[in-house]
Short mmCIF file of C-alpha atoms in Angstrom, two decimals:
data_model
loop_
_atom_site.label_atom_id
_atom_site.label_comp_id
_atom_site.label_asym_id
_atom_site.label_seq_id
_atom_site.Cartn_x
_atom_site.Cartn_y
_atom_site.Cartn_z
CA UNK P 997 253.45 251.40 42.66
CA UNK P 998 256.91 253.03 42.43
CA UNK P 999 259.68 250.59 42.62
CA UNK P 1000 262.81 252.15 43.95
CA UNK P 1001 265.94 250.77 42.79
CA UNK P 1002 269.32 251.59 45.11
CA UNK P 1003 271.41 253.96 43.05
CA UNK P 1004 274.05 255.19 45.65
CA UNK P 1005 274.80 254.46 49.30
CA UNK P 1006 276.52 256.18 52.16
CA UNK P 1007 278.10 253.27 54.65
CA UNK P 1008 277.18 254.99 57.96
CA UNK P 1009 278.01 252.03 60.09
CA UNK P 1010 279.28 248.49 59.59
CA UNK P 1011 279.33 245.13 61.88
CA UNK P 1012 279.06 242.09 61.48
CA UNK P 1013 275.78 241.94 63.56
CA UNK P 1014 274.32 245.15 62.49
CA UNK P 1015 275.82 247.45 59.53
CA UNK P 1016 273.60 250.75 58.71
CA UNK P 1017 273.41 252.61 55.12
CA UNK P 1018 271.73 255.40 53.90
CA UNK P 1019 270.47 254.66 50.69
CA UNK P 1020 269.64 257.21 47.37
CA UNK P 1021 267.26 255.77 45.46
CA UNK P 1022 265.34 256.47 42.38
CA UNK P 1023 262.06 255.13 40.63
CA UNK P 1024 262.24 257.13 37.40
CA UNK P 1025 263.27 260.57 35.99
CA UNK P 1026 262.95 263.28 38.74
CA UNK P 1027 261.82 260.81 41.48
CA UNK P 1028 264.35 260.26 43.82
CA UNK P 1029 264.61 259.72 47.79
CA UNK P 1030 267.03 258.69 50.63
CA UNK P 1031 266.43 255.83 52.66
CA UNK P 1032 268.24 254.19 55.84
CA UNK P 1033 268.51 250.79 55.46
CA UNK P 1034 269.77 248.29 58.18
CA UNK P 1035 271.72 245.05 56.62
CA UNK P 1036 272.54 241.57 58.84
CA UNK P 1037 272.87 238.54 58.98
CA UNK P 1038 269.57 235.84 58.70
CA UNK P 1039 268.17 235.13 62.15
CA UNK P 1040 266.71 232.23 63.11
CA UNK P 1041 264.30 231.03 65.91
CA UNK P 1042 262.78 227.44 66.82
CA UNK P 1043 260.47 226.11 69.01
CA UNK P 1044 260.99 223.29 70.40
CA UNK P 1045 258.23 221.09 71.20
CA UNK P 1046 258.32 218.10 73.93
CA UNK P 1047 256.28 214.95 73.69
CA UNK P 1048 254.15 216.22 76.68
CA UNK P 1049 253.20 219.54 74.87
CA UNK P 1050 255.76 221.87 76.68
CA UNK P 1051 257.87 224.62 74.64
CA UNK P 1052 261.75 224.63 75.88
CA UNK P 1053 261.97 228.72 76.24
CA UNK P 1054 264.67 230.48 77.50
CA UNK P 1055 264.69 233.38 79.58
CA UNK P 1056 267.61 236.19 78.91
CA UNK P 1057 268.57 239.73 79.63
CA UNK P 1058 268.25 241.96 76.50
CA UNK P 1059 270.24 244.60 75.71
CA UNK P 1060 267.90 246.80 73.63
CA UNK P 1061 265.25 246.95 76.50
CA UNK P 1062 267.56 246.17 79.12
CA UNK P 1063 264.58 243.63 80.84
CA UNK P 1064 264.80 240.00 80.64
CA UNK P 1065 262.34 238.03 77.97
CA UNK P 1066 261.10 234.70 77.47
CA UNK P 1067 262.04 233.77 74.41
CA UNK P 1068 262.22 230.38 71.97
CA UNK P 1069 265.75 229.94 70.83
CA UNK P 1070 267.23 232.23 68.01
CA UNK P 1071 270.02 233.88 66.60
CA UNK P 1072 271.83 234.66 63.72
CA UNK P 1073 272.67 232.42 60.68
CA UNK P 1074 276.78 232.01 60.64
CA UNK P 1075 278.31 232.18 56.87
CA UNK P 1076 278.40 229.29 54.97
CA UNK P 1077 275.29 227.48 57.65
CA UNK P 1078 271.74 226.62 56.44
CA UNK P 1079 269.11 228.01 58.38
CA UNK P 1080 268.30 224.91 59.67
CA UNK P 1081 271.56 224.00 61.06
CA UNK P 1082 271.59 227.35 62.56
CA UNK P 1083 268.55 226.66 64.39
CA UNK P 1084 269.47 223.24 65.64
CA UNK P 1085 272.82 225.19 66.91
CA UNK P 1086 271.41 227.64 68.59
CA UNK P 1087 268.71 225.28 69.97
CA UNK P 1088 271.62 223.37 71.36
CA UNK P 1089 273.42 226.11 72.34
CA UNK P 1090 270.68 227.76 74.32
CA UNK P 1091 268.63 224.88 76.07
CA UNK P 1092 271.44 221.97 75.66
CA UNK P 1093 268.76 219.73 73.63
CA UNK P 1094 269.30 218.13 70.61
CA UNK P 1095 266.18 217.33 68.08
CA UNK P 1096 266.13 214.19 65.81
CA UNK P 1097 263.67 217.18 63.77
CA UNK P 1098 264.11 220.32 62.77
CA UNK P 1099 261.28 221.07 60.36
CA UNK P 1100 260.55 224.49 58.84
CA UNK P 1101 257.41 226.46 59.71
CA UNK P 1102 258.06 229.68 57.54
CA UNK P 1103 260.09 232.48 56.95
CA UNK P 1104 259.21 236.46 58.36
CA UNK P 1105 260.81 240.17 57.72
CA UNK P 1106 261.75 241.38 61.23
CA UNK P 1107 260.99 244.91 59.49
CA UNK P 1108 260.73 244.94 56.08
CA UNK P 1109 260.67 249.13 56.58
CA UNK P 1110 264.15 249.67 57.55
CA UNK P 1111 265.48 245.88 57.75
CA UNK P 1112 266.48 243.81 55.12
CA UNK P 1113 267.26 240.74 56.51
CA UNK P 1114 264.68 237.54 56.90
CA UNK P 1115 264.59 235.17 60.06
CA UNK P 1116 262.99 231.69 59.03
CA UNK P 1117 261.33 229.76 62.06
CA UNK P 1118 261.75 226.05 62.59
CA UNK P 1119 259.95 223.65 64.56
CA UNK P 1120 262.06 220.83 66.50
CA UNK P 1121 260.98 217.95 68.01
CA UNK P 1122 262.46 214.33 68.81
CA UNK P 1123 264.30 216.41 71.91
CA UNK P 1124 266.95 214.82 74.01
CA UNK P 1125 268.75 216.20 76.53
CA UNK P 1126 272.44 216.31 75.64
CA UNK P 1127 274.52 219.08 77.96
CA UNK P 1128 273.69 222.11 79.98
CA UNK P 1129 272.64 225.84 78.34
CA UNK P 1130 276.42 227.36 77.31
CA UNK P 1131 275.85 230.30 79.40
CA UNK P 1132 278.56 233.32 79.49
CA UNK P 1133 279.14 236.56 80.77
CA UNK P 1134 277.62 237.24 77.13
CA UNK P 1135 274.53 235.23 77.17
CA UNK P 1136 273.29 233.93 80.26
CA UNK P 1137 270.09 231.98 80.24
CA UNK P 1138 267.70 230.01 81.89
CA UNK P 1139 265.60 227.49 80.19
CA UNK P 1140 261.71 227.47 81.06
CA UNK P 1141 259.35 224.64 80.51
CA UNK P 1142 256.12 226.21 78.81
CA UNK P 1143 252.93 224.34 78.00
CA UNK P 1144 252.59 225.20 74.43
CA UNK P 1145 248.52 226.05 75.55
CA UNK P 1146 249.76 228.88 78.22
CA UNK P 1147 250.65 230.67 75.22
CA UNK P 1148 248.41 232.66 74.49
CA UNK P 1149 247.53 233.52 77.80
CA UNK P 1150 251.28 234.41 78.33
CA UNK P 1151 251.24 236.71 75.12
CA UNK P 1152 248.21 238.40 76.33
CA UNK P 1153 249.60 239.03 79.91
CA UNK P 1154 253.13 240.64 78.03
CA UNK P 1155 255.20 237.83 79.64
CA UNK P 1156 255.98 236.92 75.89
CA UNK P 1157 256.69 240.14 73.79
CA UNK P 1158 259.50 239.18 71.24
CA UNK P 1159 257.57 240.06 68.43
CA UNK P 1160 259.66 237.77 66.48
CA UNK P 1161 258.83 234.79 69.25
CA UNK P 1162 255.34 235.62 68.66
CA UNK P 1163 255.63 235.30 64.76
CA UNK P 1164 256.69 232.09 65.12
CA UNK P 1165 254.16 230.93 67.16
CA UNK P 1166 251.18 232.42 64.65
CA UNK P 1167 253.52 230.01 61.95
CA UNK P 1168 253.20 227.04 64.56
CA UNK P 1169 249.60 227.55 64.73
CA UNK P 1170 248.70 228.45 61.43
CA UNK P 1171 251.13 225.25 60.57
CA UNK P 1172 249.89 221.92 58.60
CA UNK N 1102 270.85 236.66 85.99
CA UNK N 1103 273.05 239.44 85.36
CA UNK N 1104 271.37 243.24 85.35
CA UNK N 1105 273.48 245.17 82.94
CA UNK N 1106 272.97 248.82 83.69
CA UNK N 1107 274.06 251.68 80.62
CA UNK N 1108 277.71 253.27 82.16
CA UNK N 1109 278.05 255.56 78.78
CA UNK N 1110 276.96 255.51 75.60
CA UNK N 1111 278.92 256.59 72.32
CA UNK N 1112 275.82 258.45 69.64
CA UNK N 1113 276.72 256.56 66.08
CA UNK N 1114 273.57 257.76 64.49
CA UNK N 1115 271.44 259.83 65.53
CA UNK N 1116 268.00 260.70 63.41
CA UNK N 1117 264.28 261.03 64.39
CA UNK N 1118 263.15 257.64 62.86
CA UNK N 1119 266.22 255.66 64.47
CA UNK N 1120 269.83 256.30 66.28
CA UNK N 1121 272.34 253.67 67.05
CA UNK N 1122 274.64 253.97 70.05
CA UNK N 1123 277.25 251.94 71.06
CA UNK N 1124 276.21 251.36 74.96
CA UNK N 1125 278.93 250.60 77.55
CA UNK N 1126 277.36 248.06 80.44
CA UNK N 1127 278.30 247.12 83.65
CA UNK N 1128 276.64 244.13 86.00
CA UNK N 1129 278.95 244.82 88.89
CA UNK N 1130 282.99 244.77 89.60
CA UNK N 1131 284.63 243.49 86.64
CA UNK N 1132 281.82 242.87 84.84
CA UNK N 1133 281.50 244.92 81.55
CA UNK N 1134 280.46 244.85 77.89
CA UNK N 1135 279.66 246.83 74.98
CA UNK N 1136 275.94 246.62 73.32
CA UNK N 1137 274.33 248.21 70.49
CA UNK N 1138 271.26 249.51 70.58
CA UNK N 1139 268.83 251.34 68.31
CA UNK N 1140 266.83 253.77 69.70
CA UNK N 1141 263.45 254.81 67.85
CA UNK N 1142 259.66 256.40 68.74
CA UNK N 1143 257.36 253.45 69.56
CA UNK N 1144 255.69 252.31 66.82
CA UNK N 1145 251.96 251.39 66.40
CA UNK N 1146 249.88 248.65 64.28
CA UNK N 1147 246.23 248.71 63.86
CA UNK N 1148 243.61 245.17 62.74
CA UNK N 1149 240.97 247.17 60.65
CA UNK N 1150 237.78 244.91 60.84
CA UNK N 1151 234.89 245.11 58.36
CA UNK N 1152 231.75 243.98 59.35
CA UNK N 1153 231.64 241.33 57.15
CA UNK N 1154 234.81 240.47 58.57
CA UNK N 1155 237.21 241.41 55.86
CA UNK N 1156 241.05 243.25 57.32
CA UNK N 1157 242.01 246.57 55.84
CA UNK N 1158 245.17 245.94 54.65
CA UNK N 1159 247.88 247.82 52.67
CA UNK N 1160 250.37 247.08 49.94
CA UNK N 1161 253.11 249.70 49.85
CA UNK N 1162 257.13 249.37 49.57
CA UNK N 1163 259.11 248.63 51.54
CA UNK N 1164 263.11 250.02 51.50
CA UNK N 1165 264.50 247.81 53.96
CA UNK N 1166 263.69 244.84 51.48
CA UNK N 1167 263.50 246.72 48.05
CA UNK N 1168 260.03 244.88 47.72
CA UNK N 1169 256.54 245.30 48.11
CA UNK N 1170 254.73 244.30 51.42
CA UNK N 1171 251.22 243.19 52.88
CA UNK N 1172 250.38 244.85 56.07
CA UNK N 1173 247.89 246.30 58.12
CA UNK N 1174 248.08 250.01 58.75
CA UNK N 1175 250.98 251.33 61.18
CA UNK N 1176 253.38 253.75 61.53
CA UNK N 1177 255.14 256.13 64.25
CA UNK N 1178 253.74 257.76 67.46
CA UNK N 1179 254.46 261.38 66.57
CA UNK N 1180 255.60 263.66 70.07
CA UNK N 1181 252.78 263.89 72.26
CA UNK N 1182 250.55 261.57 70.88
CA UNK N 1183 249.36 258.73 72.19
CA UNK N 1184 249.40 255.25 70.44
CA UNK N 1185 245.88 254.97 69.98
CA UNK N 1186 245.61 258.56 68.33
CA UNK N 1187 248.94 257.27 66.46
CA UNK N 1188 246.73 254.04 65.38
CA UNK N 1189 243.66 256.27 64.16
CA UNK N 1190 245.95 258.79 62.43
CA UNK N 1191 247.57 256.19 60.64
CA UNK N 1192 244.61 253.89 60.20
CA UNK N 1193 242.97 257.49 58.40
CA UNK N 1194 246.28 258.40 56.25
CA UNK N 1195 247.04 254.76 54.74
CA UNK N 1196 243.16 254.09 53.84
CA UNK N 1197 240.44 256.63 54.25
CA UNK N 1198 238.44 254.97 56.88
CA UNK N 1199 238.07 256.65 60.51
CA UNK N 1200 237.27 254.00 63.33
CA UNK N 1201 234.03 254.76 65.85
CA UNK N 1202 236.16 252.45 68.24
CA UNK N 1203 240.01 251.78 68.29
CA UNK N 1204 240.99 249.28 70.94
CA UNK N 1205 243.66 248.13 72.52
CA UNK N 1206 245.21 244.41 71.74
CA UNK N 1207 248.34 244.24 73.84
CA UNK N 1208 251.33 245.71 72.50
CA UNK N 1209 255.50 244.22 71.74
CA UNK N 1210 259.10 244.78 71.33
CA UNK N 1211 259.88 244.33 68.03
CA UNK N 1212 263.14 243.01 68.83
CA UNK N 1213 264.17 243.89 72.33
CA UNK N 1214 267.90 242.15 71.45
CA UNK N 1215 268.83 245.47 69.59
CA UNK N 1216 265.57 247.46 69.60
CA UNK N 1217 264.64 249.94 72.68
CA UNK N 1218 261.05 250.64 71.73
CA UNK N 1219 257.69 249.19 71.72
CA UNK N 1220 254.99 248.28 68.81
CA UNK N 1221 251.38 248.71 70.46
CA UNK N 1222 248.59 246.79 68.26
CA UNK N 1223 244.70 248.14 68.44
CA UNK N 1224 241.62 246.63 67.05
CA UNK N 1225 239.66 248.98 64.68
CA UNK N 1226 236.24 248.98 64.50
CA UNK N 1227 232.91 250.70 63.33
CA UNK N 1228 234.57 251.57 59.90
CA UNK N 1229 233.49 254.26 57.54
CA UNK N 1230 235.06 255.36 54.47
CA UNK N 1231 236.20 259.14 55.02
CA UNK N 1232 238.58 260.51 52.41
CA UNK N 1233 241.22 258.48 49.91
CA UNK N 1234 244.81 257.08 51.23
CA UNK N 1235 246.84 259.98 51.58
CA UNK N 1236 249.76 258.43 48.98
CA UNK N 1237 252.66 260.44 47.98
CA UNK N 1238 255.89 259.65 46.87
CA UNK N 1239 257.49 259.18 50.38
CA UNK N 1240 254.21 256.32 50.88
CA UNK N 1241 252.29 255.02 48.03
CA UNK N 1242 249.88 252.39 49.00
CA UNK N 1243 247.38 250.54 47.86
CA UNK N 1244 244.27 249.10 50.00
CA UNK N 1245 243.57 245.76 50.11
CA UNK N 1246 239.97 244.11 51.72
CA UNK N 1247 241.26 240.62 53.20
CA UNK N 1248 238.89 237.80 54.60
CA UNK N 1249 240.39 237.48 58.26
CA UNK N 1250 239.96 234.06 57.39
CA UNK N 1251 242.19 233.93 54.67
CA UNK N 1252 244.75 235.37 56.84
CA UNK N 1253 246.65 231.81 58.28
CA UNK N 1254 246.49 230.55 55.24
CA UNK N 1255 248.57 233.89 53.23
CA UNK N 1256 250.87 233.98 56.37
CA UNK N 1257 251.65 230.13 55.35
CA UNK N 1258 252.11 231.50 51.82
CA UNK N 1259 254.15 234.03 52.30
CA UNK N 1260 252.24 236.71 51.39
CA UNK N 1261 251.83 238.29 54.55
CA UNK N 1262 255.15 237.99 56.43
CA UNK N 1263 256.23 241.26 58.18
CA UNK N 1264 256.39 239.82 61.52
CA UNK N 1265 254.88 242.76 63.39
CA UNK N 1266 252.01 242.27 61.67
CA UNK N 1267 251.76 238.84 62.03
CA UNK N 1268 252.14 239.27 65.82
CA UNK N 1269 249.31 241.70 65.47
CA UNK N 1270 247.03 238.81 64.04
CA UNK N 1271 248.29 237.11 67.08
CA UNK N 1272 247.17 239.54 69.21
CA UNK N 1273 243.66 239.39 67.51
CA UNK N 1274 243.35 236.19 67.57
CA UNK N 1275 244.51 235.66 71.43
CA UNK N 1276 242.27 238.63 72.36
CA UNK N 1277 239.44 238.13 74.88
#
């Protein structure tokens, strides 16, 4: 198999959240390509688990369908934060629980074709209840209570879709 | 929960595979934000099945991670096409076998944060061998016969991690 190493690239645009390149690339004499190639940051997602078997999901509008999902908490790994960190943040952030455990499940590619970026999935339990969601005209949400055994039916019904959500329940389940 | 509806949009990028636009959004009277979104064609994965219950799989790189990936077959739905035509096309080009029944599994957004489109999964069945992988330079694969067993446990490893994929296995294994 070829292995194409990055010999040029063309900055097309550049965020924080979302920068896109076009890359040249070459595997040997003669054999050369173009690629586009989406950098940002490491996401994150966690699901946290109550005592009584119920996921803490949040439900949020989403820009790049424009439809609400339900969702585990996610988002993006801040410079200079550990995954894990990131996860209890955004945990805390999104559902206002805390977890005395945030324990890692596994790591995915969103889209290893055009993305480069990794988002590693935690599991947190030990949850208290410490402050309300920190909803804004930016993020609004609404957090769900959903027995972790509804999954499936959920996923199969398209109530759950975030392919990314749905990784990280395969890692929950495939977990231990 | 606040129904952001698309005022204008500014074209970044535009290209068959994937655009970007910068989306301005409005929820009502004084209420507006910018969004990115990428807009590409919906995308399609297919679970080839064996009888003797081993996954058609293919190893092929990947540019949006410089590195070489474990997946089940998938690709684009061309103009016109419908997904499960996309799933046997693809299923046919990445490894030589044609399907007696492709079925459908559910389908997902693969990130509906930033993503507009749709990844619907099918079930491939009644396998024969017709023909070699169509490889070229733009897609050299490599087929790979793996125990849907084994699956969890590579997930868990690492192995398998593009996260469409592993939502595909989710599908599978939540089917029915």
């Amino acid at each position: 198999m070829r292995r194409w190493q990055r010999r040029a690239g063309e900055t097309i645009f550049q965020h924080p959240l979302l920068s896109l390149e076009r890359q040249r690339l070459s595997a040997g004499p003669g054999e050369e390509r173009d690629a586009l190639v989406l950098a940002a940051p490491d996401w994150v997602n966690v699901v946290p688990l109550l005592p009584d078997g119920r996921v803490v999901m949040v439900r949020q509008w989403r820009f790049g369908i424009a439809a609400p999902t339900l969702e585990v908490p996610g988002g993006i790994v801040d410079p200079g934060e550990t995954a894990a960190a990131a996860a209890a943040r955004e945990l805390h952030e999104e559902t206002g629980y805390r977890a005395a455990t945030v324990r890692p499940l596994g790591a995915v590619t969103p889209n290893p074709a055009i993305l480069a970026n990794r988002c590693a999935t935690f599991l947190a339990t030990g949850l208290e209840l410490e402050g309300a969601p920190q909803s804004g005209i930016d993020e609004e949400l609404t957090v769900e209570l959903v027995p972790l055994e509804d999954v499936p039916r959920r996923v199969r019904a398209g109530e759950i879709h975030h392919a990314l959500v749905i990784a990280a329940f395969y890692l929950l389940s495939a977990d231990g």
